[in-house]
Amino acid sequence: MMRKVLVFLALIGFAFALLPLAYRAGVADEPNALATAYLERAPAELATANVVTAIVVSYRGFDTLGEVAVLFAATAGVGALLTKKRLGSAGARAPRKEATEVLGTAARLLTSLLALFGVYIFTHGHLTPGGGFQGGVVIATAVLLNILARPQSHLAHGLMTAVESLSGAAYVALGLLGAFLAWGFLDPRALPLGELGKLVSAGAIPLIYSVVGLKVGAELSGILEALKGDRE
């Protein structure tokens, strides 16, 4: 009983601590000075219709670099823990059941469409809501569906590793390209901006989102393969 009371009091204290932040949050139709600056500058400076993309990829590009690094660390940690668990376990594994006809048919129809939709999301992130992380997650969803439908199959581990490594290297290279040819790390103006609203526009942003999407998709797919737990 005392434990529940302490937890309740802690939650009340936490709520009161956050209360001042609620008053400072403002309202959606009245952006603060920083948000106003982003809304006004992004279309003109970066030729991107999606202002969120301009903020995530360019203005706060170092944050995105940190998120990619965190995802890589999480992938490596999950792989290491599951490998250690498999090495320490004894006994034969139970045979995996084959997927039902409904699941198998759905997987054959939807896997390619999901992968294509993921590519669409990160190649159009500068025009519509979406981006590299969202597109990568959709690609990993296609991999998950394939794993459920074909539990005996295996991902091409070497290919996934190559895609992940090359995408990470390309991301850093695009960042350095902006530092040398434009005004800072991950500045998309290192490449021609093009015309606002067109697919080929926003400078290097479509390329940045593409390599992020491939890296996220490869890393999450690697986690799913590790969770399956039967790779030799």
Coordinates of C-alpha atoms in Angstrom, one line a residue:
M1 CA 0.0 0.0 0.0
M2 CA 2.8 2.4 0.9
R3 CA 4.5 1.7 -2.4
K4 CA 1.4 2.7 -4.3
V5 CA 1.1 5.9 -2.3
L6 CA 4.7 6.8 -3.0
V7 CA 4.2 6.1 -6.7
F8 CA 1.1 8.3 -6.8
L9 CA 2.9 11.1 -5.0
A10 CA 5.8 10.8 -7.4
L11 CA 3.5 11.1 -10.4
I12 CA 1.8 14.1 -8.9
G13 CA 5.1 15.8 -8.3
F14 CA 6.2 15.0 -11.9
A15 CA 3.0 16.5 -13.3
F16 CA 3.5 19.7 -11.3
A17 CA 7.1 19.9 -12.5
L18 CA 5.9 19.7 -16.1
L19 CA 3.1 22.2 -15.6
P20 CA 5.2 25.3 -16.4
L21 CA 6.2 23.7 -19.7
A22 CA 2.6 23.4 -20.8
Y23 CA 2.1 27.2 -20.4
R24 CA 5.2 27.8 -22.5
A25 CA 4.2 25.4 -25.3
G26 CA 2.0 27.9 -27.1
V27 CA -0.7 27.1 -29.7
A28 CA -0.4 25.5 -33.1
D29 CA -1.7 28.5 -35.1
E30 CA 0.6 31.0 -33.3
P31 CA 4.2 29.7 -33.8
N32 CA 7.0 31.2 -31.8
A33 CA 9.8 33.2 -33.3
L34 CA 12.0 30.2 -34.0
A35 CA 9.2 28.3 -35.7
T36 CA 8.3 31.4 -37.7
A37 CA 11.8 31.7 -38.9
Y38 CA 11.9 28.1 -40.1
L39 CA 8.6 28.4 -41.9
E40 CA 9.7 31.5 -43.7
R41 CA 13.2 30.6 -44.6
A42 CA 13.0 26.9 -45.5
P43 CA 11.1 27.1 -48.8
A44 CA 13.3 30.0 -50.0
E45 CA 16.7 28.7 -48.7
L46 CA 16.4 25.0 -49.4
A47 CA 13.5 24.7 -52.0
T48 CA 11.7 22.1 -49.9
A49 CA 8.0 22.0 -49.5
N50 CA 8.2 20.0 -46.3
V51 CA 9.6 22.3 -43.6
V52 CA 10.0 19.5 -41.2
T53 CA 12.4 17.9 -43.6
A54 CA 14.4 21.0 -43.8
I55 CA 14.7 21.1 -40.0
V56 CA 15.5 17.5 -39.5
V57 CA 18.0 17.0 -42.4
S58 CA 19.6 20.5 -42.6
Y59 CA 19.1 22.9 -39.8
R60 CA 19.4 20.2 -37.1
G61 CA 21.4 17.7 -39.2
F62 CA 23.7 16.8 -36.3
D63 CA 20.7 15.5 -34.3
T64 CA 19.8 13.2 -37.2
L65 CA 23.4 12.0 -37.3
G66 CA 23.1 11.2 -33.6
E67 CA 19.9 9.3 -34.1
V68 CA 21.5 7.2 -36.8
A69 CA 24.4 6.4 -34.5
V70 CA 22.0 5.5 -31.7
L71 CA 20.1 3.1 -34.0
F72 CA 23.4 1.5 -35.1
A73 CA 24.4 1.0 -31.4
A74 CA 21.0 -0.5 -30.6
T75 CA 21.3 -2.9 -33.6
A76 CA 24.8 -3.9 -32.5
G77 CA 23.7 -4.4 -28.9
V78 CA 20.7 -6.6 -29.9
G79 CA 22.8 -8.7 -32.2
A80 CA 25.5 -9.2 -29.5
L81 CA 23.0 -10.1 -26.8
L82 CA 21.1 -12.6 -28.9
T83 CA 24.2 -14.2 -30.3
K84 CA 25.5 -14.7 -26.7
K85 CA 22.1 -16.2 -25.7
R86 CA 22.1 -18.6 -28.6
L87 CA 25.7 -19.7 -27.9
G88 CA 24.8 -20.4 -24.3
S89 CA 21.6 -22.3 -25.0
A90 CA 21.6 -26.1 -25.3
G91 CA 19.3 -28.5 -27.1
A92 CA 17.8 -28.7 -30.5
R93 CA 15.5 -26.1 -31.7
A94 CA 11.9 -26.9 -32.4
P95 CA 11.1 -27.0 -36.1
R96 CA 9.3 -23.9 -37.4
K97 CA 5.8 -24.3 -38.8
E98 CA 5.0 -23.3 -42.3
A99 CA 2.9 -20.3 -42.9
T100 CA -0.8 -20.6 -43.7
E101 CA -1.9 -20.2 -47.3
V102 CA -3.5 -16.9 -46.5
L103 CA -0.3 -15.5 -45.0
G104 CA 1.9 -16.9 -47.8
T105 CA -0.3 -15.4 -50.5
A106 CA -0.5 -12.0 -48.7
A107 CA 3.3 -12.0 -48.3
R108 CA 3.9 -12.7 -52.0
L109 CA 1.5 -9.9 -53.0
L110 CA 2.5 -7.3 -50.4
T111 CA 6.2 -7.7 -49.7
S112 CA 7.3 -6.0 -52.9
L113 CA 4.6 -3.3 -52.6
L114 CA 5.7 -2.5 -49.1
A115 CA 9.3 -2.2 -50.1
L116 CA 8.4 0.0 -53.0
F117 CA 6.2 2.2 -50.7
G118 CA 9.1 2.6 -48.3
V119 CA 11.3 3.8 -51.1
Y120 CA 8.6 6.2 -52.2
I121 CA 8.4 7.6 -48.7
F122 CA 12.0 8.5 -48.3
T123 CA 12.5 9.7 -51.9
H124 CA 9.6 12.1 -51.5
G125 CA 10.3 13.2 -48.0
H126 CA 11.1 16.7 -49.2
L127 CA 7.7 17.1 -50.8
T128 CA 5.3 15.2 -48.5
P129 CA 5.3 14.0 -44.9
G130 CA 7.7 11.2 -44.4
G131 CA 11.4 10.6 -44.7
G132 CA 14.3 8.3 -44.2
F133 CA 13.3 6.8 -40.8
Q134 CA 9.7 6.2 -41.8
G135 CA 10.6 4.7 -45.2
G136 CA 13.2 2.5 -43.6
V137 CA 10.6 1.2 -41.1
V138 CA 8.2 0.4 -43.9
I139 CA 11.0 -1.6 -45.7
A140 CA 11.7 -3.5 -42.5
T141 CA 8.0 -4.2 -42.3
A142 CA 8.2 -5.9 -45.7
V143 CA 11.1 -8.0 -44.3
L144 CA 9.1 -8.9 -41.3
L145 CA 6.2 -10.1 -43.4
N146 CA 8.5 -12.2 -45.5
I147 CA 10.0 -13.8 -42.3
L148 CA 6.5 -14.6 -41.0
A149 CA 5.5 -16.2 -44.3
R150 CA 8.8 -18.0 -44.9
P151 CA 10.3 -18.8 -41.5
Q152 CA 12.9 -21.1 -42.9
S153 CA 14.3 -18.4 -45.2
H154 CA 17.3 -16.3 -44.3
L155 CA 18.3 -12.7 -45.2
A156 CA 21.5 -12.2 -47.2
H157 CA 23.5 -11.1 -44.1
G158 CA 26.5 -9.9 -46.2
L159 CA 24.2 -7.8 -48.4
M160 CA 22.5 -6.2 -45.4
T161 CA 25.9 -5.4 -43.8
A162 CA 27.1 -3.9 -47.1
V163 CA 24.0 -1.7 -47.5
E164 CA 24.2 -0.5 -43.9
S165 CA 27.9 0.3 -44.0
L166 CA 27.8 2.0 -47.4
S167 CA 24.7 4.0 -46.4
G168 CA 26.3 5.3 -43.3
A169 CA 29.5 6.2 -45.2
A170 CA 27.4 8.0 -47.9
Y171 CA 25.5 9.9 -45.2
V172 CA 28.7 11.2 -43.7
A173 CA 30.1 11.9 -47.2
L174 CA 27.1 14.0 -48.0
G175 CA 27.5 15.9 -44.8
L176 CA 31.1 16.7 -45.6
L177 CA 30.2 17.7 -49.1
G178 CA 27.9 20.3 -47.6
A179 CA 30.7 21.5 -45.3
F180 CA 33.2 21.9 -48.2
L181 CA 30.9 23.2 -51.0
A182 CA 28.2 25.0 -49.0
W183 CA 27.8 26.5 -45.6
G184 CA 28.0 23.6 -43.2
F185 CA 27.8 19.9 -42.4
L186 CA 24.8 18.4 -44.2
D187 CA 24.0 21.6 -46.0
P188 CA 21.9 20.4 -49.0
R189 CA 22.9 23.5 -51.0
A190 CA 26.0 21.7 -52.0
L191 CA 23.9 20.4 -54.9
P192 CA 21.6 22.5 -57.1
L193 CA 18.3 23.3 -55.3
G194 CA 16.1 23.0 -58.4
E195 CA 12.5 24.2 -58.4
L196 CA 10.3 24.1 -55.3
G197 CA 7.7 21.3 -55.5
K198 CA 9.5 19.2 -58.1
L199 CA 10.8 15.7 -57.4
V200 CA 14.4 16.7 -58.3
S201 CA 14.7 19.7 -55.9
A202 CA 15.9 20.6 -52.4
G203 CA 19.5 20.0 -53.2
A204 CA 21.0 17.0 -51.5
I205 CA 18.0 16.3 -49.2
P206 CA 16.5 13.5 -51.4
L207 CA 19.9 11.8 -51.4
I208 CA 20.4 12.2 -47.6
Y209 CA 16.9 10.8 -46.9
S210 CA 17.6 7.9 -49.3
V211 CA 20.8 6.8 -47.6
V212 CA 19.1 7.2 -44.2
G213 CA 16.1 5.1 -45.4
L214 CA 18.4 2.4 -46.7
K215 CA 20.5 2.4 -43.5
V216 CA 17.4 2.3 -41.2
G217 CA 15.8 -0.5 -43.3
A218 CA 19.0 -2.6 -43.2
E219 CA 19.5 -2.1 -39.5
L220 CA 15.9 -3.0 -38.5
S221 CA 15.9 -5.9 -40.9
G222 CA 19.1 -7.1 -39.2
I223 CA 17.4 -6.9 -35.8
L224 CA 14.4 -8.9 -37.1
E225 CA 16.7 -11.6 -38.5
A226 CA 18.6 -11.7 -35.1
L227 CA 15.3 -12.0 -33.2
K228 CA 14.3 -15.0 -35.4
G229 CA 17.3 -16.7 -33.8
D230 CA 18.0 -19.6 -36.1
R231 CA 20.8 -18.3 -38.2
E232 CA 23.9 -20.4 -38.3

